[in-house]
Structure formats: structure tokens, C-alpha cells
mmCIF file of C-alpha atoms and ligand atoms in Angstrom:
data_model
loop_
_atom_site.group_PDB
_atom_site.id
_atom_site.type_symbol
_atom_site.label_atom_id
_atom_site.label_comp_id
_atom_site.label_asym_id
_atom_site.label_seq_id
_atom_site.Cartn_x
_atom_site.Cartn_y
_atom_site.Cartn_z
ATOM 1 C CA MET A 1 -10.989 30.848 -59.873
ATOM 2 C CA ILE A 2 -12.209 29.867 -56.591
ATOM 3 C CA SER A 3 -11.517 33.035 -54.746
ATOM 4 C CA GLN A 4 -13.931 34.994 -56.855
ATOM 5 C CA ALA A 5 -16.595 32.574 -56.722
ATOM 6 C CA ILE A 6 -16.358 33.363 -52.945
ATOM 7 C CA TYR A 7 -16.445 36.918 -53.244
ATOM 8 C CA LYS A 8 -19.549 36.900 -55.198
ATOM 9 C CA ASP A 9 -20.926 34.064 -52.713
ATOM 10 C CA ILE A 10 -20.368 36.911 -49.889
ATOM 11 C CA LEU A 11 -21.227 40.264 -52.025
ATOM 12 C CA ALA A 12 -24.622 38.129 -52.654
ATOM 13 C CA GLU A 13 -24.916 37.401 -48.906
ATOM 14 C CA TYR A 14 -24.821 41.270 -48.008
ATOM 15 C CA GLU A 15 -27.258 42.424 -50.167
ATOM 16 C CA LYS A 16 -29.285 40.052 -49.195
ATOM 17 C CA LEU A 17 -28.578 41.197 -45.715
ATOM 18 C CA THR A 18 -29.489 44.902 -46.552
ATOM 19 C CA ASP A 19 -32.243 44.110 -48.246
ATOM 20 C CA ASP A 20 -34.136 42.104 -45.369
ATOM 21 C CA ALA A 21 -32.451 45.204 -43.160
ATOM 22 C CA LYS A 22 -34.261 47.910 -45.340
ATOM 23 C CA LYS A 23 -37.556 45.777 -44.460
ATOM 24 C CA LYS A 24 -37.486 45.517 -41.210
ATOM 25 C CA ILE A 25 -36.806 49.255 -40.955
ATOM 26 C CA GLU A 26 -39.881 49.691 -43.361
ATOM 27 C CA LEU A 27 -42.002 47.441 -40.753
ATOM 28 C CA LYS A 28 -40.358 49.381 -37.930
ATOM 29 C CA LYS A 29 -41.482 52.730 -39.477
ATOM 30 C CA GLU A 30 -44.947 52.308 -40.162
ATOM 31 C CA ILE A 31 -44.889 51.011 -36.386
ATOM 32 C CA CYS A 32 -43.837 54.377 -35.785
ATOM 33 C CA TYR A 33 -46.040 56.249 -38.260
ATOM 34 C CA LYS A 34 -48.937 54.636 -36.817
ATOM 35 C CA LYS A 35 -48.354 55.741 -33.264
ATOM 36 C CA CYS A 36 -47.577 59.091 -34.510
ATOM 37 C CA LYS A 37 -48.126 60.856 -37.728
ATOM 38 C CA ARG A 38 -46.319 64.083 -37.235
ATOM 39 C CA ILE A 39 -43.038 61.748 -37.836
ATOM 40 C CA LYS A 40 -44.460 60.533 -40.795
ATOM 41 C CA GLU A 41 -44.576 64.124 -42.135
ATOM 42 C CA ILE A 42 -41.240 64.905 -40.739
ATOM 43 C CA ASP A 43 -39.935 62.243 -42.586
ATOM 44 C CA ASP A 44 -41.130 62.940 -45.695
ATOM 45 C CA GLU A 45 -40.238 66.227 -45.238
ATOM 46 C CA LEU A 46 -36.648 65.135 -44.852
ATOM 47 C CA ASN A 47 -36.771 62.864 -47.622
ATOM 48 C CA MET A 48 -37.267 66.106 -49.995
ATOM 49 C CA THR A 49 -34.266 68.130 -48.542
ATOM 50 C CA ALA A 50 -31.741 66.790 -51.534
ATOM 51 C CA ILE A 51 -34.551 67.623 -54.121
ATOM 52 C CA LYS A 52 -35.008 71.406 -52.461
ATOM 53 C CA ILE A 53 -31.315 71.664 -52.870
ATOM 54 C CA SER A 54 -30.865 71.033 -55.976
ATOM 55 C CA LYS A 55 -33.881 73.133 -57.030
ATOM 56 C CA ALA A 56 -32.345 75.966 -55.212
ATOM 57 C CA ILE A 57 -28.759 75.731 -56.789
ATOM 58 C CA ILE A 58 -30.302 75.281 -60.077
ATOM 59 C CA TYR A 59 -33.348 78.032 -59.759
ATOM 60 C CA ALA A 60 -32.330 80.381 -57.145
ATOM 61 C CA GLY A 61 -30.519 83.776 -58.368
ATOM 62 C CA LYS A 62 -26.729 84.291 -57.753
ATOM 63 C CA ASP A 63 -27.241 85.745 -54.464
ATOM 64 C CA GLU A 64 -30.256 83.912 -53.045
ATOM 65 C CA LYS A 65 -28.571 80.750 -53.296
ATOM 66 C CA GLN A 66 -26.343 80.813 -50.051
ATOM 67 C CA LYS A 67 -29.299 81.927 -47.933
ATOM 68 C CA TYR A 68 -32.324 79.438 -49.591
ATOM 69 C CA ILE A 69 -29.301 76.430 -48.600
ATOM 70 C CA GLU A 70 -28.689 78.234 -45.511
ATOM 71 C CA ASP A 71 -32.477 78.213 -44.919
ATOM 72 C CA ILE A 72 -32.809 74.860 -45.746
ATOM 73 C CA LYS A 73 -30.271 73.530 -43.761
ATOM 74 C CA ASN A 74 -31.706 75.489 -40.901
ATOM 75 C CA LEU A 75 -35.435 73.515 -41.671
ATOM 76 C CA THR A 76 -33.569 69.795 -41.374
ATOM 77 C CA GLU A 77 -31.906 70.635 -38.349
ATOM 78 C CA SER A 78 -34.783 71.469 -36.444
ATOM 79 C CA LEU A 79 -36.856 68.836 -38.368
ATOM 80 C CA LYS A 80 -34.219 65.855 -36.953
ATOM 81 C CA LYS A 81 -34.246 67.820 -33.261
ATOM 82 C CA GLU A 82 -38.535 67.410 -33.420
ATOM 83 C CA LYS A 83 -38.498 63.958 -34.618
ATOM 84 C CA GLU A 84 -35.838 62.816 -32.222
ATOM 85 C CA SER A 85 -38.289 64.193 -29.254
ATOM 86 C CA LEU A 86 -41.641 62.628 -31.077
ATOM 87 C CA MET A 87 -39.299 59.188 -30.625
ATOM 88 C CA ALA A 88 -38.911 59.652 -27.194
ATOM 89 C CA GLU A 89 -42.437 61.032 -26.151
ATOM 90 C CA ASN A 90 -43.922 58.035 -27.636
ATOM 91 C CA GLY A 91 -41.653 55.453 -26.301
ATOM 92 C CA PHE A 92 -39.178 54.795 -29.403
ATOM 93 C CA SER A 93 -35.533 54.487 -27.729
ATOM 94 C CA LYS A 94 -32.758 56.487 -29.557
ATOM 95 C CA ASN A 95 -31.650 52.859 -31.366
ATOM 96 C CA TYR A 96 -34.958 51.690 -32.069
ATOM 97 C CA PHE A 97 -33.438 51.009 -35.795
ATOM 98 C CA ASP A 98 -30.482 49.723 -35.078
ATOM 99 C CA ASP A 99 -30.917 46.169 -33.868
ATOM 100 C CA VAL A 100 -32.473 45.207 -37.610
ATOM 101 C CA TYR A 101 -28.703 44.897 -38.384
ATOM 102 C CA ILE A 102 -26.390 42.278 -37.305
ATOM 103 C CA CYS A 103 -23.328 44.025 -37.728
ATOM 104 C CA ASN A 104 -24.058 47.573 -36.777
ATOM 105 C CA LYS A 105 -20.367 48.744 -37.755
ATOM 106 C CA CYS A 106 -21.191 48.327 -41.436
ATOM 107 C CA LYS A 107 -24.997 47.671 -41.119
ATOM 108 C CA ASP A 108 -24.902 45.074 -43.444
ATOM 109 C CA THR A 109 -23.290 46.268 -46.300
ATOM 110 C CA GLY A 110 -19.437 44.795 -45.564
ATOM 111 C CA PHE A 111 -17.894 47.908 -46.193
ATOM 112 C CA ILE A 112 -16.461 50.912 -43.913
ATOM 113 C CA ASN A 113 -15.418 53.817 -46.109
ATOM 114 C CA ASN A 114 -14.342 51.635 -48.769
ATOM 115 C CA LYS A 115 -12.735 49.198 -46.500
ATOM 116 C CA LYS A 116 -14.089 45.469 -45.671
ATOM 117 C CA CYS A 117 -15.634 45.593 -42.691
ATOM 118 C CA GLU A 118 -14.296 42.812 -39.929
ATOM 119 C CA CYS A 119 -17.620 40.712 -40.316
ATOM 120 C CA PHE A 120 -16.424 40.341 -44.337
ATOM 121 C CA LYS A 121 -13.224 38.932 -43.369
ATOM 122 C CA GLN A 122 -14.490 36.437 -40.761
ATOM 123 C CA LYS A 123 -16.847 35.320 -43.498
ATOM 124 C CA LEU A 124 -14.145 35.078 -46.069
ATOM 125 C CA ILE A 125 -12.536 32.615 -43.379
ATOM 126 C CA ASN A 126 -15.389 30.652 -42.366
ATOM 127 C CA LYS A 127 -16.748 30.545 -46.212
ATOM 128 C CA ALA A 128 -12.942 29.543 -47.411
ATOM 129 C CA TYR A 129 -12.236 27.158 -44.693
ATOM 130 C CA ASN A 130 -15.870 26.165 -43.348
ATOM 131 C CA MET A 131 -14.868 27.127 -39.818
ATOM 132 C CA SER A 132 -17.804 27.147 -37.375
ATOM 133 C CA ASN A 133 -18.444 31.229 -36.999
ATOM 134 C CA ILE A 134 -17.549 32.438 -33.910
ATOM 135 C CA ALA A 135 -20.613 35.455 -33.812
ATOM 136 C CA GLU A 136 -23.676 32.090 -34.229
ATOM 137 C CA ILE A 137 -21.483 30.362 -31.564
ATOM 138 C CA ILE A 138 -21.420 33.001 -28.869
ATOM 139 C CA LYS A 139 -24.722 33.833 -28.735
ATOM 140 C CA THR A 140 -25.027 31.109 -26.651
ATOM 141 C CA GLU A 141 -21.836 30.546 -25.131
ATOM 142 C CA ASN A 142 -20.959 33.761 -22.385
ATOM 143 C CA PHE A 143 -19.932 33.694 -18.713
ATOM 144 C CA SER A 144 -22.946 33.913 -17.576
ATOM 145 C CA LYS A 145 -23.877 30.580 -18.373
ATOM 146 C CA PHE A 146 -20.932 29.028 -16.972
ATOM 147 C CA SER A 147 -21.561 26.686 -14.235
ATOM 148 C CA LEU A 148 -19.257 25.717 -11.918
ATOM 149 C CA ASP A 149 -21.477 22.882 -10.331
ATOM 150 C CA TYR A 150 -20.000 20.262 -12.136
ATOM 151 C CA TYR A 151 -16.358 20.468 -10.632
ATOM 152 C CA SER A 152 -15.517 18.255 -7.954
ATOM 153 C CA LYS A 153 -14.870 20.384 -4.736
ATOM 154 C CA GLN A 154 -12.752 17.280 -3.394
ATOM 155 C CA ILE A 155 -8.726 18.288 -3.181
ATOM 156 C CA ASP A 156 -6.959 16.782 -6.430
ATOM 157 C CA LYS A 157 -3.465 15.264 -4.726
ATOM 158 C CA GLU A 158 -1.046 15.756 -7.303
ATOM 159 C CA ASN A 159 -2.429 19.294 -7.636
ATOM 160 C CA ASN A 160 -2.974 20.631 -3.983
ATOM 161 C CA MET A 161 -5.935 21.832 -4.971
ATOM 162 C CA SER A 162 -9.859 21.139 -5.904
ATOM 163 C CA PRO A 163 -11.082 21.164 -9.610
ATOM 164 C CA TYR A 164 -13.597 23.710 -8.074
ATOM 165 C CA GLU A 165 -11.187 26.138 -7.069
ATOM 166 C CA ASN A 166 -8.877 25.897 -9.808
ATOM 167 C CA MET A 167 -11.518 26.659 -12.268
ATOM 168 C CA LYS A 168 -12.802 29.300 -9.431
ATOM 169 C CA PHE A 169 -9.539 31.061 -10.233
ATOM 170 C CA ILE A 170 -9.301 30.300 -13.598
ATOM 171 C CA ILE A 171 -12.429 32.283 -14.577
ATOM 172 C CA ARG A 172 -11.115 35.467 -12.272
ATOM 173 C CA LYS A 173 -8.474 35.405 -14.175
ATOM 174 C CA CYS A 174 -10.363 35.309 -17.581
ATOM 175 C CA SER A 175 -12.489 37.978 -16.772
ATOM 176 C CA LEU A 176 -9.160 40.132 -15.521
ATOM 177 C CA PHE A 177 -8.095 39.560 -18.713
ATOM 178 C CA VAL A 178 -11.201 40.979 -20.513
ATOM 179 C CA GLU A 179 -11.289 43.787 -17.942
ATOM 180 C CA GLU A 180 -7.900 45.203 -18.711
ATOM 181 C CA PHE A 181 -7.271 44.010 -22.013
ATOM 182 C CA ASP A 182 -6.852 47.849 -23.115
ATOM 183 C CA ASP A 183 -3.987 48.385 -20.256
ATOM 184 C CA LYS A 184 -2.056 45.064 -20.012
ATOM 185 C CA PHE A 185 -0.451 42.749 -22.618
ATOM 186 C CA LYS A 186 -1.438 39.278 -21.689
ATOM 187 C CA ASN A 187 -1.095 36.078 -23.236
ATOM 188 C CA MET A 188 -2.333 32.318 -21.996
ATOM 189 C CA VAL A 189 -1.948 28.828 -22.709
ATOM 190 C CA PHE A 190 -5.099 26.758 -21.403
ATOM 191 C CA TYR A 191 -4.017 23.353 -20.868
ATOM 192 C CA GLY A 192 -5.232 20.361 -20.090
ATOM 193 C CA ASN A 193 -7.551 17.421 -20.639
ATOM 194 C CA THR A 194 -10.311 17.508 -22.417
ATOM 195 C CA GLY A 195 -13.648 18.231 -21.148
ATOM 196 C CA LEU A 196 -13.013 20.742 -18.766
ATOM 197 C CA GLY A 197 -14.002 24.256 -20.652
ATOM 198 C CA LYS A 198 -11.547 25.363 -22.185
ATOM 199 C CA THR A 199 -12.756 26.046 -25.389
ATOM 200 C CA PHE A 200 -15.760 27.182 -23.980
ATOM 201 C CA LEU A 201 -13.977 29.862 -22.036
ATOM 202 C CA CYS A 202 -12.187 30.685 -25.369
ATOM 203 C CA ARG A 203 -15.082 31.373 -26.549
ATOM 204 C CA CYS A 204 -16.524 33.596 -23.458
ATOM 205 C CA ILE A 205 -13.297 35.674 -23.782
ATOM 206 C CA ALA A 206 -14.097 36.339 -27.518
ATOM 207 C CA LYS A 207 -17.645 37.025 -26.971
ATOM 208 C CA GLU A 208 -16.814 40.246 -24.327
ATOM 209 C CA LEU A 209 -14.560 41.185 -26.588
ATOM 210 C CA LEU A 210 -16.324 41.225 -29.385
ATOM 211 C CA ASP A 211 -19.001 43.488 -27.606
ATOM 212 C CA LYS A 212 -16.110 45.619 -26.587
ATOM 213 C CA GLY A 213 -15.492 46.338 -30.371
ATOM 214 C CA LYS A 214 -12.399 44.615 -30.428
ATOM 215 C CA ILE A 215 -10.836 42.581 -33.678
ATOM 216 C CA VAL A 216 -11.431 38.969 -32.233
ATOM 217 C CA LEU A 217 -10.364 36.019 -34.808
ATOM 218 C CA TYR A 218 -10.544 32.565 -33.488
ATOM 219 C CA VAL A 219 -9.708 29.346 -35.356
ATOM 220 C CA THR A 220 -9.182 26.110 -34.693
ATOM 221 C CA ALA A 221 -5.129 24.851 -34.835
ATOM 222 C CA PHE A 222 -6.351 22.238 -37.576
ATOM 223 C CA ASN A 223 -8.351 24.947 -39.601
ATOM 224 C CA LEU A 224 -5.266 27.506 -39.135
ATOM 225 C CA PHE A 225 -2.248 24.901 -40.401
ATOM 226 C CA SER A 226 -4.774 24.080 -43.274
ATOM 227 C CA ILE A 227 -4.098 28.093 -43.958
ATOM 228 C CA PHE A 228 -0.328 27.501 -43.937
ATOM 229 C CA GLU A 229 -0.720 24.588 -46.343
ATOM 230 C CA ASN A 230 -3.064 26.344 -48.626
ATOM 231 C CA GLN A 231 -0.827 29.579 -48.811
ATOM 232 C CA LYS A 232 2.019 27.605 -49.727
ATOM 233 C CA PHE A 233 0.558 24.707 -52.036
ATOM 234 C CA ASN A 234 -2.734 26.004 -53.022
ATOM 235 C CA LYS A 235 -2.242 29.132 -55.492
ATOM 236 C CA ASP A 236 -6.299 29.364 -55.787
ATOM 237 C CA ASN A 237 -7.085 30.690 -52.698
ATOM 238 C CA GLU A 238 -4.328 33.074 -52.265
ATOM 239 C CA GLU A 239 -5.881 36.125 -52.306
ATOM 240 C CA ILE A 240 -8.227 34.812 -49.797
ATOM 241 C CA ASN A 241 -4.938 33.196 -47.876
ATOM 242 C CA LYS A 242 -3.661 36.826 -47.785
ATOM 243 C CA GLU A 243 -6.453 38.459 -46.096
ATOM 244 C CA ILE A 244 -6.559 35.714 -43.178
ATOM 245 C CA LEU A 245 -3.120 35.988 -42.361
ATOM 246 C CA ASN A 246 -2.871 39.871 -42.244
ATOM 247 C CA LEU A 247 -6.144 39.396 -40.128
ATOM 248 C CA VAL A 248 -4.267 36.418 -37.963
ATOM 249 C CA LYS A 249 -1.456 39.153 -37.583
ATOM 250 C CA GLU A 250 -3.531 42.529 -37.043
ATOM 251 C CA ALA A 251 -6.501 41.223 -34.737
ATOM 252 C CA ASP A 252 -6.475 42.502 -31.489
ATOM 253 C CA LEU A 253 -6.684 39.289 -29.736
ATOM 254 C CA PHE A 254 -6.019 35.523 -31.966
ATOM 255 C CA ILE A 255 -6.970 32.531 -30.421
ATOM 256 C CA ILE A 256 -5.895 29.241 -31.461
ATOM 257 C CA ASP A 257 -8.023 26.308 -30.288
ATOM 258 C CA ASP A 258 -6.957 22.599 -29.940
ATOM 259 C CA LEU A 259 -3.256 23.199 -30.583
ATOM 260 C CA GLY A 260 -2.033 19.722 -31.225
ATOM 261 C CA THR A 261 -5.189 18.175 -33.423
ATOM 262 C CA GLU A 262 -3.135 19.655 -36.334
ATOM 263 C CA PHE A 263 -0.640 17.506 -38.713
ATOM 264 C CA ILE A 264 2.741 19.463 -38.065
ATOM 265 C CA THR A 265 5.249 19.779 -40.361
ATOM 266 C CA SER A 266 8.252 21.908 -40.260
ATOM 267 C CA LEU A 267 6.726 24.533 -42.807
ATOM 268 C CA SER A 268 3.566 25.014 -40.301
ATOM 269 C CA THR A 269 5.725 25.474 -36.956
ATOM 270 C CA THR A 270 7.758 27.701 -38.837
ATOM 271 C CA GLU A 271 4.555 30.018 -39.793
ATOM 272 C CA LEU A 272 3.312 29.599 -36.180
ATOM 273 C CA PHE A 273 6.853 30.802 -34.629
ATOM 274 C CA ASP A 274 6.031 34.001 -37.081
ATOM 275 C CA ILE A 275 2.595 34.467 -35.848
ATOM 276 C CA ILE A 276 3.758 33.833 -32.353
ATOM 277 C CA ASN A 277 6.428 36.479 -32.187
ATOM 278 C CA SER A 278 5.069 38.610 -34.540
ATOM 279 C CA ARG A 279 2.360 38.940 -32.193
ATOM 280 C CA ILE A 280 4.462 38.894 -29.198
ATOM 281 C CA LEU A 281 6.679 42.078 -31.272
ATOM 282 C CA GLU A 282 3.299 43.820 -31.804
ATOM 283 C CA ARG A 283 2.065 43.720 -27.651
ATOM 284 C CA LYS A 284 -0.903 41.653 -28.867
ATOM 285 C CA SER A 285 -2.667 39.141 -27.030
ATOM 286 C CA THR A 286 -3.019 35.347 -28.092
ATOM 287 C CA ILE A 287 -4.637 32.470 -26.318
ATOM 288 C CA ILE A 288 -4.074 28.889 -27.285
ATOM 289 C CA SER A 289 -5.395 26.167 -26.179
ATOM 290 C CA THR A 290 -4.613 22.513 -25.956
ATOM 291 C CA ASN A 291 -4.832 19.002 -24.561
ATOM 292 C CA LEU A 292 -1.223 18.366 -24.920
ATOM 293 C CA SER A 293 0.613 18.713 -21.532
ATOM 294 C CA PRO A 294 3.662 20.711 -21.485
ATOM 295 C CA ASP A 295 6.084 17.823 -22.291
ATOM 296 C CA GLU A 296 3.906 16.749 -25.295
ATOM 297 C CA ILE A 297 4.332 20.771 -26.660
ATOM 298 C CA VAL A 298 8.080 20.559 -26.041
ATOM 299 C CA LYS A 299 8.096 17.455 -27.637
ATOM 300 C CA ASN A 300 5.674 18.126 -30.828
ATOM 301 C CA TYR A 301 6.708 22.163 -31.211
ATOM 302 C CA SER A 302 10.276 23.738 -32.144
ATOM 303 C CA ASN A 303 12.669 24.922 -29.321
ATOM 304 C CA ARG A 304 11.791 28.739 -30.677
ATOM 305 C CA ILE A 305 7.871 28.402 -30.533
ATOM 306 C CA VAL A 306 8.357 26.259 -26.851
ATOM 307 C CA SER A 307 10.606 29.392 -25.542
ATOM 308 C CA ARG A 308 8.574 32.290 -26.409
ATOM 309 C CA LEU A 309 5.074 30.067 -25.037
ATOM 310 C CA TYR A 310 7.168 29.591 -21.592
ATOM 311 C CA GLY A 311 8.402 33.308 -21.916
ATOM 312 C CA GLU A 312 5.348 35.138 -22.603
ATOM 313 C CA TYR A 313 2.417 32.972 -22.080
ATOM 314 C CA ASP A 314 0.476 32.455 -18.688
ATOM 315 C CA MET A 315 0.358 28.863 -18.810
ATOM 316 C CA ILE A 316 -2.295 27.681 -17.115
ATOM 317 C CA LYS A 317 -4.123 24.484 -15.986
ATOM 318 C CA PHE A 318 -7.372 22.819 -16.259
ATOM 319 C CA PHE A 319 -7.552 19.556 -14.151
ATOM 320 C CA GLY A 320 -10.100 17.001 -13.147
ATOM 321 C CA ASN A 321 -13.396 15.287 -14.717
ATOM 322 C CA ASP A 322 -14.586 15.764 -17.801
ATOM 323 C CA ILE A 323 -17.582 17.716 -16.851
ATOM 324 C CA ARG A 324 -19.410 16.654 -20.288
ATOM 325 C CA ILE A 325 -19.392 12.862 -19.292
ATOM 326 C CA ILE A 326 -20.544 14.189 -15.632
ATOM 327 C CA LYS A 327 -23.310 16.316 -17.146
ATOM 328 C CA LYS A 328 -24.409 13.519 -19.512
ATOM 329 C CA LEU A 329 -24.686 11.502 -16.200
ATOM 330 C CA LYS A 330 -26.704 14.027 -14.428
ATOM 331 C CA ASN A 331 -29.035 13.949 -16.605
ATOM 332 C CA LYS A 332 -29.996 11.143 -17.107
ATOM 333 C CA VAL A 333 -30.673 10.604 -13.003
HETATM 334 ZN ZN1 ZN B 1 -19.668 44.469 -40.604
#
């Protein structure tokens, strides 16, 4: 079964990640011990704790047992404190060992208390649908990289505003969305022509919220709709599809990129409506980006979807010239 193979692959990946992390920790320890021998002594001592306790349990007399164990615990505590201050004295920060992990939540094991970590679920999705890995993408794309330089300051007659002013306004809206995420339930539709930064902004928001520890699920409409189709017709991936559709409902923020590029069927629009509607009922935010105009949205999707979008979503219009083309032209000069 395909899903079993995918599971196996992912588990193997985690095994490698934890191995790598172990190696990195060993290297970091070496650096640490070189600077301060006492830290090594403490670590060695601490590593003996479990053995000492079991010895005490086996060999100590009934009355002494409790006292022995108490002593060992006290010693362990004081050693830990000593180590902490020695680390600080020698210039090692408290999270000196933290950056060895790609996911600090599960320490690259894929599991937290026997439950799958979000990073595991994201891997599942990526594997099953070859989706672009959001964690990788947003290493390079974030708000600080967003430049307004390519947006024209000339007033656009139809919109009574320059693309530059409009983008400034949109960026402010997006930062506010992130800032108020915990307190305000908001949904947005980014619409307008290609090459105006819609996808980029989606990813910026995703990054900011992932950094805040939120569960963010980012999918392209094309992939989302193939999940719907597979769930119905391809039983091989049943388990994974179920997992993904759960995540779609549970995620703190759900982003559907490029709505309108998918192959629309009546099944898929029903599924899409269910997701949009259940997230509204649960008061969980969703962002949709699309190149379709409002007229085209009305034409392509069911009335039920359209009414939810217009009723519960902020419709945010992007306009101006394709900045990717402008960037290319400028780079040539
Ligand atoms: Zn994780």
C-alpha cells in the first residue's frame, strides 16, 4: 500500500534527522568541554544518576532507601544549577543546544507524547502530493524581504489609487492580521492579476504565524482539489487523505493559494464549501488567493461558496503591472 510506504519513508527520515542532531550535539559538547572541563565532569556525573538510583533501590536497606534517593535528587539539582551557571560564564547561551533541531517542538522525532507533531503531518502532505515545502520556502521569503520599489506611484484611474499606495495599505492589513491573530477572527481573499505579490504575502503571513507557534497549513488549490478527488476515488491513500483533511479543519490558519487553477467539479466545490463553512463555524481564519476577478468567482463557484466569501471574507484587490516582469527589466539595465 502506498500510504504504508510513505509512512516508512517519513519514519526513516526522522531517524536520520535525530541521528544528525545527536552528532551535532556531540560536536557542541566537545566545544563546550574544551572550554570548561568541569562541565564534562558534571555531565558524566549526571549520566550516572539513573544507575545510582537503581543501585539505591536494590541495595539500600528499607529505611535508608528514601533518604538515599532524596540525596541523589538533591545532588542532581545542584549539579544542574552549577552547570547552568558555568555555561553562562563560558558564554554559552541557554539554548546553546536548541538549533541542532529543525523542529524544536518534537526535537526531530516527529512525535510529541506519542502524537504526531505538526511537522510530521506537513511531511505527510508534502510526500503524498509533492507539495512545495512551506518551511523551506519561507526561509527566504518574509515581510522584511518585501519591497515596494516595483509598485508604480501613478494613480490607477479605475481604482483611484496608485498600486504603490494600495500595496502599502495591504501590507499594513497583513501585519495587523498577524498581530491580532489570537484576538480577531478574520478571513481574506487576495484577488487580482498574477505577479503582484499575492503568493508572496500569503507566505509571509504563514511564516510570521509559524514563528508564533501556530499551525499553518498552506496548499495550492490544485493540490487541495486532488486531495478531494483522491479521497473519493483512490483508496490507497485513504489514511493520509483523512489525516490531511483533518488538518485542513484543525489548522489555526489555512491558506489556499491560486484558487481557480484547479479542475472544478461538483464534488470538489461541495468539499470546498464544507471546508470554508466549517472553518467559519469554528472561527478559524482562512486566506484564499486567486487570479480570478469577482465576476469569475461568481461564475465558477456555487452560490453557497460565493455568499460565504462575500459575507465573511475581506476582499482585497491587487492591481498594477506584473512586478516580476518589471524586476527582470530592471535587472537587465
Ligand atoms: Zn516536529
